[in-house]
PDB file of C-alpha atoms in Angstrom:
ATOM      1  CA  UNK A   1       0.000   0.000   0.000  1.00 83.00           C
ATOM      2  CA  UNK A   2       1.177   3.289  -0.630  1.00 87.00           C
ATOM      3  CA  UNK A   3      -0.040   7.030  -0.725  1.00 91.00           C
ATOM      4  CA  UNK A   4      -0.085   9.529  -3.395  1.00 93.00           C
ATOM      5  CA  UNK A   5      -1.459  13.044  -3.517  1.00 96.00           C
ATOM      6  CA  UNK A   6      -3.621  13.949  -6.887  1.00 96.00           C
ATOM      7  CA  UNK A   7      -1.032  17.183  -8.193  1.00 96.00           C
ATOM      8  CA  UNK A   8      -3.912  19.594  -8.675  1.00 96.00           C
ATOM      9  CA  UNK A   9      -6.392  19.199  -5.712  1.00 96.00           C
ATOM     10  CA  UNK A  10      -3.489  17.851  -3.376  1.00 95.00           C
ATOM     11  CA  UNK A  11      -6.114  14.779  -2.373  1.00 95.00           C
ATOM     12  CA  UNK A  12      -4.456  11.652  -1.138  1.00 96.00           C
ATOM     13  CA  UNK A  13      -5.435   8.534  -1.567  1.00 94.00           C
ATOM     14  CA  UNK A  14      -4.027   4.789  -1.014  1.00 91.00           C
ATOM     15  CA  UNK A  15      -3.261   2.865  -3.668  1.00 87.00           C
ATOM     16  CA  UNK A  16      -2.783  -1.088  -3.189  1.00 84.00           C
ATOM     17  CA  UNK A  17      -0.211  -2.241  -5.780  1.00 77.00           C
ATOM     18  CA  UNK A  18       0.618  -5.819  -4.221  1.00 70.00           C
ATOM     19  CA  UNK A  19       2.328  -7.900  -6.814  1.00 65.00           C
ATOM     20  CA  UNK A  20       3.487  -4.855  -8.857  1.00 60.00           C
ATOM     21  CA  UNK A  21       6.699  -2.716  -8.548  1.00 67.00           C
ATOM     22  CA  UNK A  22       6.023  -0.619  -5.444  1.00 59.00           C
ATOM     23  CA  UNK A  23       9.114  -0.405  -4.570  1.00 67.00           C
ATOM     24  CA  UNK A  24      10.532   0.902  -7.509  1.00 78.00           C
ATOM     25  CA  UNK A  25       7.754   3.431  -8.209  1.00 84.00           C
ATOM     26  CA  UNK A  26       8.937   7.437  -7.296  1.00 88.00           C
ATOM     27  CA  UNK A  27       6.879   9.527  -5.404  1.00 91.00           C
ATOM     28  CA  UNK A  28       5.660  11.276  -8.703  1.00 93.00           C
ATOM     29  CA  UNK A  29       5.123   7.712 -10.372  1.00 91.00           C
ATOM     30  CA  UNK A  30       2.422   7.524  -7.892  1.00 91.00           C
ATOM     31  CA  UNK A  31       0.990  11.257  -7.501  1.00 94.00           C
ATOM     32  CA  UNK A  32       0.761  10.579 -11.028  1.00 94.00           C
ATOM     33  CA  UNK A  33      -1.001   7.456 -10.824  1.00 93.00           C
ATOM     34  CA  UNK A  34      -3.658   8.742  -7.935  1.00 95.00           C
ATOM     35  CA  UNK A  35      -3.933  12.138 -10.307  1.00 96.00           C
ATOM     36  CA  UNK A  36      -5.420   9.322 -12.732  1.00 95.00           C
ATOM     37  CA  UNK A  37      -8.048   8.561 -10.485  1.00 94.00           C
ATOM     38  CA  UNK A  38      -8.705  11.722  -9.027  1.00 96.00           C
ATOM     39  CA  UNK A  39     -12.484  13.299  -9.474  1.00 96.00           C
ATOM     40  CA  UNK A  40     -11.184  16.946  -9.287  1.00 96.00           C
ATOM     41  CA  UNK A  41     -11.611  18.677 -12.922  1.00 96.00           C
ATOM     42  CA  UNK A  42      -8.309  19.668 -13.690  1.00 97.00           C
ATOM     43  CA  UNK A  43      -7.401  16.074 -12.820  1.00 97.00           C
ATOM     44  CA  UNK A  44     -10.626  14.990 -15.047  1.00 97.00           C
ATOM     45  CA  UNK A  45      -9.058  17.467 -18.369  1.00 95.00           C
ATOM     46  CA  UNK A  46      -5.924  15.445 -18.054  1.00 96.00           C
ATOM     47  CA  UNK A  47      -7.569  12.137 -17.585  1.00 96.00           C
ATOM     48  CA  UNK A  48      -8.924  13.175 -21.068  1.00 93.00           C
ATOM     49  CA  UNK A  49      -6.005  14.414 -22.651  1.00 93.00           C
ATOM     50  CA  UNK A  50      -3.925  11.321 -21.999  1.00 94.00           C
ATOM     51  CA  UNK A  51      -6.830   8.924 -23.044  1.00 92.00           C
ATOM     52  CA  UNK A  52      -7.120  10.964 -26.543  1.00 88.00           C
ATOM     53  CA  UNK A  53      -2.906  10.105 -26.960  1.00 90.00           C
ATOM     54  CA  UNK A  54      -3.525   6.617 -26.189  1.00 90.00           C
ATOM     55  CA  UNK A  55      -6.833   6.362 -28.821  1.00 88.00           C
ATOM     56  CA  UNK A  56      -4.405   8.376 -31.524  1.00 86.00           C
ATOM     57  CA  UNK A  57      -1.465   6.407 -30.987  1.00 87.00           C
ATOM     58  CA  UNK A  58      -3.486   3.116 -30.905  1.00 87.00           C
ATOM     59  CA  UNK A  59      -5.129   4.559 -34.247  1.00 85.00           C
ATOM     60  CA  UNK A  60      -1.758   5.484 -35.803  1.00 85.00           C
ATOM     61  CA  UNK A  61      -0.453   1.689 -35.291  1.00 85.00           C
ATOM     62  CA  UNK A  62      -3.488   0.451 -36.714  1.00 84.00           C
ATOM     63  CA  UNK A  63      -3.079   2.479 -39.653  1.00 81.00           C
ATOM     64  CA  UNK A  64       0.280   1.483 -40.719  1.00 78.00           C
ATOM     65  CA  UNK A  65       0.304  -1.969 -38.498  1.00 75.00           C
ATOM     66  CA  UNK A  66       3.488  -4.079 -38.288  1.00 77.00           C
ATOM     67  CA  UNK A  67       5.196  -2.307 -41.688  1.00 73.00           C
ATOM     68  CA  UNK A  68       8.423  -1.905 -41.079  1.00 71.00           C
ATOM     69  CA  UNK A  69       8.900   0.969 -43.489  1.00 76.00           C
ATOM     70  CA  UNK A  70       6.594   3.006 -42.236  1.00 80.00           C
ATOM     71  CA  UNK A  71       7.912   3.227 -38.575  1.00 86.00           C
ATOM     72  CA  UNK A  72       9.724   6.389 -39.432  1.00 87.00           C
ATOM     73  CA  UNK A  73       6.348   8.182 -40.217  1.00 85.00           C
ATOM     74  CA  UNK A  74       5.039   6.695 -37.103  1.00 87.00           C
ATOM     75  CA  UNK A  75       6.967   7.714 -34.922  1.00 90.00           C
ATOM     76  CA  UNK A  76       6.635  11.655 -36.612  1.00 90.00           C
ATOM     77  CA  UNK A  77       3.143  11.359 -36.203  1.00 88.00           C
ATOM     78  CA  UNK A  78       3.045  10.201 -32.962  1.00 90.00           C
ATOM     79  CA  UNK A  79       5.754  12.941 -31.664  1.00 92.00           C
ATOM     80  CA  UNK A  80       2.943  15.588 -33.028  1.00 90.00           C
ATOM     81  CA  UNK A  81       0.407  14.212 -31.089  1.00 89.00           C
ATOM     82  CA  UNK A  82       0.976  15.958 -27.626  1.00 91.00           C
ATOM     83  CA  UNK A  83       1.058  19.226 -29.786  1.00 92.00           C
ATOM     84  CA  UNK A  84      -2.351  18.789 -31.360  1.00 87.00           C
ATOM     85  CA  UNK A  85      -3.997  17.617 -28.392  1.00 87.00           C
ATOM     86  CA  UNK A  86      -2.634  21.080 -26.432  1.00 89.00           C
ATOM     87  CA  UNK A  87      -3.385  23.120 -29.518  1.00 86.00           C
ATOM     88  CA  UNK A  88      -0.524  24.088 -30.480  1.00 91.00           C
ATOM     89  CA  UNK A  89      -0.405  22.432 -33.862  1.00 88.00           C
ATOM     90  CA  UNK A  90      -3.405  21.948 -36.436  1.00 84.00           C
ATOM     91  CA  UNK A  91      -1.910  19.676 -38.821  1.00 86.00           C
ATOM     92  CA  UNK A  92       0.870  17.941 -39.817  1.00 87.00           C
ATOM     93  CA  UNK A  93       1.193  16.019 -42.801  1.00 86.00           C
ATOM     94  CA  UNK A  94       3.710  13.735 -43.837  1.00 85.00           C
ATOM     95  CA  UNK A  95       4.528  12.376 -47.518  1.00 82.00           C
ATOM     96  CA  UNK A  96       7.366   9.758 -48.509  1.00 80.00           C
ATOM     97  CA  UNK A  97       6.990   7.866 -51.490  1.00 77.00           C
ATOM     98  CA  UNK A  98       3.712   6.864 -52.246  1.00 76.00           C
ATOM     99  CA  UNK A  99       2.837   7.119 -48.490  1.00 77.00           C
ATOM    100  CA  UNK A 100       0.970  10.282 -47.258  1.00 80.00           C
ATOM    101  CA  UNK A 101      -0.221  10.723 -43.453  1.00 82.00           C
ATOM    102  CA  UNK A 102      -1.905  13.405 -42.530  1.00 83.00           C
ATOM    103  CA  UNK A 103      -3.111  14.498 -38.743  1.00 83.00           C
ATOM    104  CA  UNK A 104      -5.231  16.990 -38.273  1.00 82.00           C
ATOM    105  CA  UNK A 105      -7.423  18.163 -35.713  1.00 75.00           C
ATOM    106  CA  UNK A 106     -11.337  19.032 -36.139  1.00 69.00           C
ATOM    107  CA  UNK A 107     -14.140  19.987 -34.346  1.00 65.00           C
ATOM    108  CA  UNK A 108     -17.794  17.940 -34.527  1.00 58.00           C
ATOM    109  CA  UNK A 109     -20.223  20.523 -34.687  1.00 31.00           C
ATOM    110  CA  UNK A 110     -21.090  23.375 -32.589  1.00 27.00           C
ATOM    111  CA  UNK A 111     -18.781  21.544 -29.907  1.00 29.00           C
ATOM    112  CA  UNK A 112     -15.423  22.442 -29.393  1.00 31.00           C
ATOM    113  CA  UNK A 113     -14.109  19.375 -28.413  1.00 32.00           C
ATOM    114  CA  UNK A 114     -11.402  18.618 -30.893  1.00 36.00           C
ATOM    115  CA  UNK A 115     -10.879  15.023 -32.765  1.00 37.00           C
ATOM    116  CA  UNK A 116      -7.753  13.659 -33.808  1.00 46.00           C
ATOM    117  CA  UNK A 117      -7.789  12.234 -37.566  1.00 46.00           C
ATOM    118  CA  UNK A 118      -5.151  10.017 -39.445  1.00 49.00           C
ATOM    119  CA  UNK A 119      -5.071   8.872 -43.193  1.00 51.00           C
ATOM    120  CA  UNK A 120      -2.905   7.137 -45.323  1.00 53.00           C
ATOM    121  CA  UNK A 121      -2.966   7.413 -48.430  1.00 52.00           C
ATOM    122  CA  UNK A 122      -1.112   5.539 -51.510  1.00 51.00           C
ATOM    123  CA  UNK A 123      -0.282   6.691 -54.970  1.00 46.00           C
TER     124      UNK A 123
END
């Protein structure tokens, strides 16, 4: 058992990791993993932000899945990532043979909640 504080509301809570690595886990290893569980909004926006990088880099491997000559653009796209998702990129688009990937960001609607988008495209 150990005890974290959430980073942005300071509320503690116990976390039972029995089995895992709890003894090699740093204080902000588990702030960071009680932040991720925390109800307080600020923890809840970057709850959000950090599941929309997982869905986009999931999305990304699917996209190209296991080719090997594509891990180059992969790896560009998924460096852009944390810049869309803060908004401080709106697209990036990279070409390489008859490979184009594009991400972009959107919004759906009147809502300003912003997608992420990937395509591939072949000549």
């Amino acid at each position: 058992m150990v005890t974290g504080a959430c980073p942005y509301c300071g509320q503690f809570k116990n976390l039972d990791l029995v089995g895992e690595y709890s003894d090699e886990l740093t204080d902000d290893k588990i702030n960071d993993m009680v932040m991720m569980q925390c109800d307080c909004p600020e923890a809840y926006v970057e709850q959000k932000r950090r599941k929309k990088i997982e869905k986009a880099e999931k999305d990304i491997d699917g996209l190209f899945g296991e080719q090997t000559s594509t891990e180059d653009i992969k790896e560009i796209l998924k460096t852009g990532l944390v810049p869309m998702v803060d908004h401080r990129i709106s697209k990036l688009t990279v070409e390489r043979g008859t490979v184009k990937a594009k991400l972009s960001e959107t919004s759906k609607g009147g809502d300003q909640s912003r997608a992420i988008h990937h395509q591939k495209r072949c000549a």
